[in-house]
PDB file of C-alpha atoms and ligand atoms in Angstrom:
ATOM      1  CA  UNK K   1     115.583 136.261  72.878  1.00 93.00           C
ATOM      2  CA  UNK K   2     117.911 135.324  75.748  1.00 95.00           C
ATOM      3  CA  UNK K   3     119.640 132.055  75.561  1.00 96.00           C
ATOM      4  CA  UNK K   4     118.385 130.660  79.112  1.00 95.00           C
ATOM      5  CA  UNK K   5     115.064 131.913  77.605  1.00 93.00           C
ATOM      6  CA  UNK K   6     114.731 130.217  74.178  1.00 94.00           C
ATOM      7  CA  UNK K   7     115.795 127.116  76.103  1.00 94.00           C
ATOM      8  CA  UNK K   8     113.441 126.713  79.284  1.00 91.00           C
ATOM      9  CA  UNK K   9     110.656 127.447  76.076  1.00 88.00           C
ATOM     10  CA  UNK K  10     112.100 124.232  74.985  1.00 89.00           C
ATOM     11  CA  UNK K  11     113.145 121.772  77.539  1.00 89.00           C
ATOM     12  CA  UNK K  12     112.252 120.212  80.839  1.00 87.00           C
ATOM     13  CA  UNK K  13     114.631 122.107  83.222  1.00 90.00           C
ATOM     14  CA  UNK K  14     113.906 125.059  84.926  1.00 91.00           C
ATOM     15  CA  UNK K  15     115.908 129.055  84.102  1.00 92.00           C
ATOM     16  CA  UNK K  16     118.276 127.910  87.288  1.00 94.00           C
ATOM     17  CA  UNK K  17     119.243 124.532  86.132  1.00 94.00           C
ATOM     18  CA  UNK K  18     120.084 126.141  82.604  1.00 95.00           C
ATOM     19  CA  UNK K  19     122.134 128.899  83.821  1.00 95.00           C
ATOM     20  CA  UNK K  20     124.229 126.563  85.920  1.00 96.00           C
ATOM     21  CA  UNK K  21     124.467 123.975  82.684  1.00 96.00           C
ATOM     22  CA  UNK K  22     125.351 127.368  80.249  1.00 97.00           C
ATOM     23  CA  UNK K  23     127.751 128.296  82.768  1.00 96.00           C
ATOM     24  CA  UNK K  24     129.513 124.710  82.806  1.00 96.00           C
ATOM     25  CA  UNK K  25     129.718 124.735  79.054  1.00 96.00           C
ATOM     26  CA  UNK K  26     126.886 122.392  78.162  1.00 96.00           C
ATOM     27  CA  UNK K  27     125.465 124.976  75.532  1.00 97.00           C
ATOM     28  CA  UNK K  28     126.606 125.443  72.303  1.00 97.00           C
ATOM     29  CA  UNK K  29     125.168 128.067  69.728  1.00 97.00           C
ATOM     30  CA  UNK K  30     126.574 128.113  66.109  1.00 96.00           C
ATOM     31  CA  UNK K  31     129.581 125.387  67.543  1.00 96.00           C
ATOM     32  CA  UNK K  32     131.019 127.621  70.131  1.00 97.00           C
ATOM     33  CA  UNK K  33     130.432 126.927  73.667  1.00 97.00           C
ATOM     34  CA  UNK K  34     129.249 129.864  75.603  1.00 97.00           C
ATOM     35  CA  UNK K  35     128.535 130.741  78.856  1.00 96.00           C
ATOM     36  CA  UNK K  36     126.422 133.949  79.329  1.00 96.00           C
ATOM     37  CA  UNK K  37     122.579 132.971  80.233  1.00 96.00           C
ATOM     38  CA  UNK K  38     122.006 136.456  78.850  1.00 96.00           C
ATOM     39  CA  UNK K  39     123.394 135.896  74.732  1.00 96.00           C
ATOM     40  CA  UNK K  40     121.027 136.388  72.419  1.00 96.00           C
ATOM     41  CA  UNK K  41     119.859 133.855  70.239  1.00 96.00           C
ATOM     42  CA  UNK K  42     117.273 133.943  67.108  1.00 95.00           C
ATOM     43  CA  UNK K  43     115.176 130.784  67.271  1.00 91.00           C
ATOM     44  CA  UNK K  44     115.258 130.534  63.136  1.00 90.00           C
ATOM     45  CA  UNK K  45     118.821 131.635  62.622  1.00 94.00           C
ATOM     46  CA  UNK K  46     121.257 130.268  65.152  1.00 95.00           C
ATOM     47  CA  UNK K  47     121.711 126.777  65.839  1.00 95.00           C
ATOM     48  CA  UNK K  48     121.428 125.907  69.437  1.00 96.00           C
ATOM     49  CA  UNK K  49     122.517 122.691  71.492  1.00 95.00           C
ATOM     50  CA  UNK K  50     122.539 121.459  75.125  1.00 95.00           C
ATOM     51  CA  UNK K  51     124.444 118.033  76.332  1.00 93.00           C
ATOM     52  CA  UNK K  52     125.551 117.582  72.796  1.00 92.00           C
ATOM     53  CA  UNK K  53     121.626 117.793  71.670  1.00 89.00           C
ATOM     54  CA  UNK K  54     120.507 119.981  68.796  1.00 89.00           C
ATOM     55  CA  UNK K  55     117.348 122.124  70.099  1.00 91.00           C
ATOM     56  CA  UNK K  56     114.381 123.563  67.954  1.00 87.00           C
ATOM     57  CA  UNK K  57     114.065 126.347  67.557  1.00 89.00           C
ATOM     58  CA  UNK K  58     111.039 125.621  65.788  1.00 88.00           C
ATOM     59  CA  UNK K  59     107.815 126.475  66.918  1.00 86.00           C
ATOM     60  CA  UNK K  60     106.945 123.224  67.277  1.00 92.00           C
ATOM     61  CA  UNK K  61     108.748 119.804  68.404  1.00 92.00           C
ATOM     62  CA  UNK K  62     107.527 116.169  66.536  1.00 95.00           C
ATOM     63  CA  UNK K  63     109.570 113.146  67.869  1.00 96.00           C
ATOM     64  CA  UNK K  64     109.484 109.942  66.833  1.00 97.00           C
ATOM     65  CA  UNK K  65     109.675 107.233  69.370  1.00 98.00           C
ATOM     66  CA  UNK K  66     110.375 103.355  68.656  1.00 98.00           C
ATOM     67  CA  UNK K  67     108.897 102.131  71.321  1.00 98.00           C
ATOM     68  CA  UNK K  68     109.643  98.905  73.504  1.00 98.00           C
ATOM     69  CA  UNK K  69     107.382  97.119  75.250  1.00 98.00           C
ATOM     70  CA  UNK K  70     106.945  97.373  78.777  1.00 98.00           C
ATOM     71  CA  UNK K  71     106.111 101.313  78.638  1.00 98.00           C
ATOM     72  CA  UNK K  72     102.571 102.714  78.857  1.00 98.00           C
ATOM     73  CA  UNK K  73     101.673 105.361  76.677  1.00 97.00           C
ATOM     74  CA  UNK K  74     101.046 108.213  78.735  1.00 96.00           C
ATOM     75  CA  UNK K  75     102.397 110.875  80.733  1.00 95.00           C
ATOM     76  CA  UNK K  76     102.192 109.702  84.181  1.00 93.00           C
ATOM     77  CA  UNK K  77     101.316 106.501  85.479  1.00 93.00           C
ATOM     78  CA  UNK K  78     102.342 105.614  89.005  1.00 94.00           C
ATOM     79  CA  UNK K  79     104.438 102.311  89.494  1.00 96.00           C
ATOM     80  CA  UNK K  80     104.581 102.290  85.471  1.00 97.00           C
ATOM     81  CA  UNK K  81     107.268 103.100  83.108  1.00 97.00           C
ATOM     82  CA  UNK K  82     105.932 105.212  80.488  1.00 98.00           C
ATOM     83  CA  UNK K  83     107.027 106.324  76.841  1.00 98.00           C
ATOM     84  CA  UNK K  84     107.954 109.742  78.235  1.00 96.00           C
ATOM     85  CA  UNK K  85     110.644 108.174  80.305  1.00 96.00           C
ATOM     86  CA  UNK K  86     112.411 107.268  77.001  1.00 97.00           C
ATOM     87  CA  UNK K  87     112.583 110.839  75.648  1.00 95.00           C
ATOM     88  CA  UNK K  88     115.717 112.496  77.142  1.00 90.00           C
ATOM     89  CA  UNK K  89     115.513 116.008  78.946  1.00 86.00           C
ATOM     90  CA  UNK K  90     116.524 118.187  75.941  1.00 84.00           C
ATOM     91  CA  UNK K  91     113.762 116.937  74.083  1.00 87.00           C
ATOM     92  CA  UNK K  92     111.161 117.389  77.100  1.00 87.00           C
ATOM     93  CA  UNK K  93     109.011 120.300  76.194  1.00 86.00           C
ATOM     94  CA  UNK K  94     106.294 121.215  78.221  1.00 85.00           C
ATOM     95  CA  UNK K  95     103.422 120.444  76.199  1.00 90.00           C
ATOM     96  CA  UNK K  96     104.959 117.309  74.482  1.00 94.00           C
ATOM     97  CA  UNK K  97     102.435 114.185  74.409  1.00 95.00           C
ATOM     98  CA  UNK K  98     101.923 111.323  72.673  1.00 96.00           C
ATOM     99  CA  UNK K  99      99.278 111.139  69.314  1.00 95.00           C
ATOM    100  CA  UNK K 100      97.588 108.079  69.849  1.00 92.00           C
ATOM    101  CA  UNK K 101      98.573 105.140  71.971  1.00 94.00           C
ATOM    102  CA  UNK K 102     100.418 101.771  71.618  1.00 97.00           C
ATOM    103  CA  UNK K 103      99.816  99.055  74.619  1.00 97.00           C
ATOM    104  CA  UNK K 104     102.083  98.547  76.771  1.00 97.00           C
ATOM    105  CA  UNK K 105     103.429  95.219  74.883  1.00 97.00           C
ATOM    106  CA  UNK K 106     103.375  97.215  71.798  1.00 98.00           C
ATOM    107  CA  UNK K 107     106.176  98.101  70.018  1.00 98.00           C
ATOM    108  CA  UNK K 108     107.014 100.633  67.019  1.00 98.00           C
ATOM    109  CA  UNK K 109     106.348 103.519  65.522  1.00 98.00           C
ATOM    110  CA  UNK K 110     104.987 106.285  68.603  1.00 98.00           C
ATOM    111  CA  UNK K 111     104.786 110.345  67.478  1.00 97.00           C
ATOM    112  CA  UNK K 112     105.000 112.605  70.051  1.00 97.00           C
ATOM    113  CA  UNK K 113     104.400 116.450  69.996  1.00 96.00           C
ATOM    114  CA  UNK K 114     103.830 120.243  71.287  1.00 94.00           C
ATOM    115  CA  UNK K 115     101.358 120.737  68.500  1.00 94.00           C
ATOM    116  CA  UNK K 116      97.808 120.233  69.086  1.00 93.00           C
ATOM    117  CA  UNK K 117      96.273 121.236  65.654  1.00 92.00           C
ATOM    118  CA  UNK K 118      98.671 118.818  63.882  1.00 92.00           C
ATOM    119  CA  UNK K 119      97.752 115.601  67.109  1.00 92.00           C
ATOM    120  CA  UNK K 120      94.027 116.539  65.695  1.00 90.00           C
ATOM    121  CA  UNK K 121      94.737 116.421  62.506  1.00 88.00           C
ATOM    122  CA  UNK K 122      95.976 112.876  62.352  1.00 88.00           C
ATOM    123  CA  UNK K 123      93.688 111.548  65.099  1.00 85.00           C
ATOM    124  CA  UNK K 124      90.300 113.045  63.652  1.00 81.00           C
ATOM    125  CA  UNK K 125      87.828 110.337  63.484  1.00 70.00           C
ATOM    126  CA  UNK K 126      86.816 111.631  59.753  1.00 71.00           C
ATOM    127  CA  UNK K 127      90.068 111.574  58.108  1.00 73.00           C
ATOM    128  CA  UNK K 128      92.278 109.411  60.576  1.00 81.00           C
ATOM    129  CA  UNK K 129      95.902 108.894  59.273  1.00 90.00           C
ATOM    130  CA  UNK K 130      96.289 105.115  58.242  1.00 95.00           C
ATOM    131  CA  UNK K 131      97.919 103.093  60.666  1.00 96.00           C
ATOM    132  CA  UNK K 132      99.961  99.936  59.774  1.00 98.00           C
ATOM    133  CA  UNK K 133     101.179  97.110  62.279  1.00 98.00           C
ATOM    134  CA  UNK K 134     102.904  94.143  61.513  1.00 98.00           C
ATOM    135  CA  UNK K 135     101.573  91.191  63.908  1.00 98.00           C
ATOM    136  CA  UNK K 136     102.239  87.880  65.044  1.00 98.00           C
ATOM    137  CA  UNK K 137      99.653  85.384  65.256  1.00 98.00           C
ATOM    138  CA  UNK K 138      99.590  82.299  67.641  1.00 98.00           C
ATOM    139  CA  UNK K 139      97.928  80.201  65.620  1.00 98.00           C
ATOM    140  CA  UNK K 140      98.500  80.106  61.389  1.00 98.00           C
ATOM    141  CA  UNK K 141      96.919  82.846  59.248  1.00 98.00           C
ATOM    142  CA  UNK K 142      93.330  81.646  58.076  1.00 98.00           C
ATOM    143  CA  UNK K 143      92.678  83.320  54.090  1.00 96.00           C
ATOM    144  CA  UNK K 144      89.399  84.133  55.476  1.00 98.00           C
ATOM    145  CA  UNK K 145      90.447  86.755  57.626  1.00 98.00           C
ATOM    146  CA  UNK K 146      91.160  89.148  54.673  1.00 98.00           C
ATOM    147  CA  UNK K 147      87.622  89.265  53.707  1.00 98.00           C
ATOM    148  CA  UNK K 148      86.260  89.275  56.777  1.00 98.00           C
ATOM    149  CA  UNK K 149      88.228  92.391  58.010  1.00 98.00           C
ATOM    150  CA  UNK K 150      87.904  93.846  54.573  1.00 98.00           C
ATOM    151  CA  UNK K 151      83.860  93.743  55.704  1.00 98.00           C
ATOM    152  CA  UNK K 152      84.331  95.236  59.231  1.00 97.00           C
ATOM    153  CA  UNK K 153      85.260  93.077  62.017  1.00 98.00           C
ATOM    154  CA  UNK K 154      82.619  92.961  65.067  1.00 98.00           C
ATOM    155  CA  UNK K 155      84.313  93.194  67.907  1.00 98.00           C
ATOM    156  CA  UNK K 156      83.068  90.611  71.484  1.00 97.00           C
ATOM    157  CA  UNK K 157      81.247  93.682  72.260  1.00 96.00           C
ATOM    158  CA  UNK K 158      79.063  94.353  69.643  1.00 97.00           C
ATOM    159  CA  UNK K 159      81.358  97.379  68.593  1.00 97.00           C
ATOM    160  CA  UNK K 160      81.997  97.258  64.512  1.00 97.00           C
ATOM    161  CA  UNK K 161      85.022  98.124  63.095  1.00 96.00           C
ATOM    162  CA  UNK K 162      85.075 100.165  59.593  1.00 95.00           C
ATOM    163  CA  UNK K 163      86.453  98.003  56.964  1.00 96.00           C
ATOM    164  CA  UNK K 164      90.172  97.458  56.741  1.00 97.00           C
ATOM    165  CA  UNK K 165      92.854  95.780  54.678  1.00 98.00           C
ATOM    166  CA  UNK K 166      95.104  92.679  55.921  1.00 98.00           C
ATOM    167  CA  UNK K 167      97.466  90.609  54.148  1.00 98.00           C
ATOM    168  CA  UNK K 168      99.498  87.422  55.226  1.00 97.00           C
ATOM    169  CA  UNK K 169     103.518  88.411  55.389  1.00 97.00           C
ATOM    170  CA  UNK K 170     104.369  86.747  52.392  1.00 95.00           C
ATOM    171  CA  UNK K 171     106.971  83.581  53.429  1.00 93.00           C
ATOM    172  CA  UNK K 172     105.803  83.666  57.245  1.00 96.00           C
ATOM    173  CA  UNK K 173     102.474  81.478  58.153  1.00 96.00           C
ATOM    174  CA  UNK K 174     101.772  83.740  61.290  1.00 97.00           C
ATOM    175  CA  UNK K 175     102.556  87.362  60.578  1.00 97.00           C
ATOM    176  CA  UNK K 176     100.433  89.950  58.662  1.00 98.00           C
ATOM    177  CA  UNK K 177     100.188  93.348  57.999  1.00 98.00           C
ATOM    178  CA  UNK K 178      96.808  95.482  58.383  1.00 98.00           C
ATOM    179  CA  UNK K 179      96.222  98.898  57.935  1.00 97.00           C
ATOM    180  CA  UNK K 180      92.963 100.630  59.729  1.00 96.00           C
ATOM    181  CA  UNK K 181      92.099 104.432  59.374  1.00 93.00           C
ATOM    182  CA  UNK K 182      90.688 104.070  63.274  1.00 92.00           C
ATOM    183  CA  UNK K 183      91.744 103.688  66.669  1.00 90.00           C
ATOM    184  CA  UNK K 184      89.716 101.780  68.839  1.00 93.00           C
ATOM    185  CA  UNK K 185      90.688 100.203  72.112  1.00 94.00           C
ATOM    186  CA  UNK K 186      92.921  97.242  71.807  1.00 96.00           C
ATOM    187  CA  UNK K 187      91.722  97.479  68.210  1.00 97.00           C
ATOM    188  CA  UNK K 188      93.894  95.358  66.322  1.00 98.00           C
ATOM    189  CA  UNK K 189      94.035  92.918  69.079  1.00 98.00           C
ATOM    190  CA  UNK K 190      90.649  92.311  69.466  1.00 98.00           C
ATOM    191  CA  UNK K 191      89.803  92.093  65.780  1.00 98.00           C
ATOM    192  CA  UNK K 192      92.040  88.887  65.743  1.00 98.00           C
ATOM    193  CA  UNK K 193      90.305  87.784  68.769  1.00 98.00           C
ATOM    194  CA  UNK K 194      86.665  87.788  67.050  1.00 98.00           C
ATOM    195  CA  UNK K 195      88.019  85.780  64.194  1.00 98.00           C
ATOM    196  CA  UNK K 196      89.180  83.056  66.761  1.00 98.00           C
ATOM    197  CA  UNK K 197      93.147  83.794  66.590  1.00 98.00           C
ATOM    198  CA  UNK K 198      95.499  85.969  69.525  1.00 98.00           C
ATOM    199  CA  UNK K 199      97.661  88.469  68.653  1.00 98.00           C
ATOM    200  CA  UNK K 200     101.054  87.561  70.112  1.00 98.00           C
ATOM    201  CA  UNK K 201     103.467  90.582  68.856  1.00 98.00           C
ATOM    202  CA  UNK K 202     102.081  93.718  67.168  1.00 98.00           C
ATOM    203  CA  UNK K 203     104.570  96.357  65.856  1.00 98.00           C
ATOM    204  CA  UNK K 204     103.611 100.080  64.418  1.00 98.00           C
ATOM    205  CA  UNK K 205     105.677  99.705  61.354  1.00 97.00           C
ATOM    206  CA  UNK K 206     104.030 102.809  59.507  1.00 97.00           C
ATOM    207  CA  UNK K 207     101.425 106.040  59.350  1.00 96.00           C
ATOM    208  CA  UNK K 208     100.436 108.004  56.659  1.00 95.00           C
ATOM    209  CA  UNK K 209     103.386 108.362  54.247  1.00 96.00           C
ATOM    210  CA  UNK K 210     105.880 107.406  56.911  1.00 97.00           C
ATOM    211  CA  UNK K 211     108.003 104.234  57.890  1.00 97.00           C
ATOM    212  CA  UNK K 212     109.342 103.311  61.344  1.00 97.00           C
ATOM    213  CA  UNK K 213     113.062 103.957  59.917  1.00 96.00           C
ATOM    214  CA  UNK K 214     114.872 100.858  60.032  1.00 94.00           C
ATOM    215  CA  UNK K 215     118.066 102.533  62.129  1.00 97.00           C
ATOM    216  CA  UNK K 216     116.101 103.606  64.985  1.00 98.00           C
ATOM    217  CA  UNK K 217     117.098 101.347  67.534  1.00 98.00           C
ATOM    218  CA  UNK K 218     114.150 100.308  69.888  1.00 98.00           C
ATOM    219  CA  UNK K 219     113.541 102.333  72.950  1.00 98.00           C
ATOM    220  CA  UNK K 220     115.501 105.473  71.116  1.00 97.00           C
ATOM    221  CA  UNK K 221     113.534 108.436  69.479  1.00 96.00           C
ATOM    222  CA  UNK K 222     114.529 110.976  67.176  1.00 93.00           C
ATOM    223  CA  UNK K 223     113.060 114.351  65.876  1.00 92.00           C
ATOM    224  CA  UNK K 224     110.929 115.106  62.611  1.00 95.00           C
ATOM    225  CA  UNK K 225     112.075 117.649  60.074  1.00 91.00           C
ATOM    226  CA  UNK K 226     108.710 119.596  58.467  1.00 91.00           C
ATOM    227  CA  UNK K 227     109.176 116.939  55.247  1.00 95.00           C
ATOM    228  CA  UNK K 228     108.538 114.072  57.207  1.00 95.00           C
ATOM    229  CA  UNK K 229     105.502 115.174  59.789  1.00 95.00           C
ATOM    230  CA  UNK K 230     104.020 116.660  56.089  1.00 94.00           C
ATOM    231  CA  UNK K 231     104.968 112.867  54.626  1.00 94.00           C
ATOM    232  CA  UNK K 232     103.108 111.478  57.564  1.00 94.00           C
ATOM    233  CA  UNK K 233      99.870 113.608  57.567  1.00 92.00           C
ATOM    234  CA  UNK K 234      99.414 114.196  53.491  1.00 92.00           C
ATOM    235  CA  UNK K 235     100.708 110.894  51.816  1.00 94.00           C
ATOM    236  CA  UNK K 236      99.649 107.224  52.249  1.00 95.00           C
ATOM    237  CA  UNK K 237     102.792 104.448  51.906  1.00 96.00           C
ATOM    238  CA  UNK K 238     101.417 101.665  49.159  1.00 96.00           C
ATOM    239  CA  UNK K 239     100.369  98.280  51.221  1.00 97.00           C
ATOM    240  CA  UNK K 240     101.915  96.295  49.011  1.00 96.00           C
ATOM    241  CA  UNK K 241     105.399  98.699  49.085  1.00 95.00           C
ATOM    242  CA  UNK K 242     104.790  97.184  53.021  1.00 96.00           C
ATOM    243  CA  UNK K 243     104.148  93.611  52.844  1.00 96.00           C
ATOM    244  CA  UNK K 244     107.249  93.265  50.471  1.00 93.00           C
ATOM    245  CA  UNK K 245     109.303  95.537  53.021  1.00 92.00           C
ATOM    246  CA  UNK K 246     107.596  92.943  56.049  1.00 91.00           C
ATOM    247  CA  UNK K 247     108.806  90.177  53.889  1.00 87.00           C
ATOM    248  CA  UNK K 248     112.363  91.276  53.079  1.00 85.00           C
ATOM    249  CA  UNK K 249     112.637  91.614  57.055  1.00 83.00           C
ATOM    250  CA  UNK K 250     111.481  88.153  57.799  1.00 76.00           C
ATOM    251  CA  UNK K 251     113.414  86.278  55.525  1.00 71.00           C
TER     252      UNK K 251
HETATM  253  N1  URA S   1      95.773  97.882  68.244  1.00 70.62           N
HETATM  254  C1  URA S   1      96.055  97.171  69.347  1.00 70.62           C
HETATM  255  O1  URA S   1      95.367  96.202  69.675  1.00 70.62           O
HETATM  256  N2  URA S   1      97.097  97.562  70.093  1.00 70.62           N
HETATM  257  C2  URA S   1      97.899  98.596  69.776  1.00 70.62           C
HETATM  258  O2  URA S   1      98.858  98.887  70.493  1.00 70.62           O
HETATM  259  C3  URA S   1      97.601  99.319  68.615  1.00 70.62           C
HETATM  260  C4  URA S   1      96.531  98.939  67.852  1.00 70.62           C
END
């Protein structure tokens, strides 16, 4: 496959932008620069990068995205900044969107990809990858909440949530961790609001068998090797591995 070829497959910028960036020595492939749009490349074995940015040549692209708040989750929003203005250019595919969504004053853990299947996998309602946040409460933790989300919180509108788990943040009197295997609107949020509390911070500190990882500075996002997107769609981190990992944070 031509160079300019494997990489328009793979980033934002169009055959003529590439050329001109391949002919001012942005591309490397196996640590040389080159310069001819024409090389060929093989997507499995050479090692391609543009702006100092290893490229894919995976079939597939899975990034991970810390998010901040202030950024939607979606594509396009006008007047709004949005998740996809935190993933730079050379990680831009075409078809790259995000699985899920985080409010905009959510933070953490946001995947993004190119792959549908896998973006159906993890969001099917039947077998939904767990989700864990860490929140902050405005008012103390109440014990009570643990069995009442553990029975399946009714939400102002009627709506019932499937049963879930929730723990205090051991050491903190307003933080807790809860897991749900669903993603309704505003979800977590609104659960806290039935039980009489307000959610004040909520991070995405975990799904499936994957943390956020703790050197991922907010606002920065980084791609998934095959072991990890398999870690986050086949295994399950232990809550209580969490809540001492919340705790060791806080303290
Ligand atoms: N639940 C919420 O209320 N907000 C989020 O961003 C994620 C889950």
């Amino acid at each position: 496959m031509r160079l300019d070829q494997f990489l328009s497959a793979r980033t934002m910028y169009s055959r003529k932008k590439l050329r001109q960036l391949i002919g001012k020595g942005a591309v490397t492939v196996d640590g040389q620069t080159v310069t001819r749009a024409d090389l060929s490349v093989h997507p499995e074995k050479n090692s391609v990068t543009l702006n100092g940015t290893a490229i894919s040549g995976d079939r597939y692209l899975y990034v991970l995205l810390h998010k901040p708040k202030g950024y939607v989750t979606s594509l396009h929003e006008p007047g709004q900044k949005t998740v996809m203005d935190l993933i730079p250019l050379e990680l831009c595919r075409k078809d790259l969107c995000p699985v899920g969504r985080l409010d905009k004053d959510s933070t953490g853990m946001l995947l993004l990809t190119d792959d549908g299947q896998l973006a159906h996998q993890i969001m099917a309602v039947r077998r939904h990858t767990a989700k864990f946040y860490r929140v902050t409460l405005a008012r103390p933790w109440e014990d009570t909440y643990r069995e009442q989300i553990a029975a399946g919180i009714t939400l102002a509108d009627g709506i019932r949530c499937q049963p879930a788990q929730a723990e205090k943040v051991p050491g903190t009197d307003r933080d807790a961790l809860i897991c749900l295997r669903e993603g309704k609107y505003h979800q977590v949020r609104r659960m806290f609001a039935a039980m009489g509390n307000h959610v004040e911070d909520l991070e995405r500190v975990a799904m499936g068998g994957l943390k956020l990882p703790a050197d991922l500075p907010v606002g920065k996002c980084r791609t998934l090797c095959q072991k990890d997107v398999q870690k986050l769609v086949k295994e399950e981190i232990e809550f209580a591995e969490l809540l001492q990992n919340c705790r060791e944070v806080s303290s």
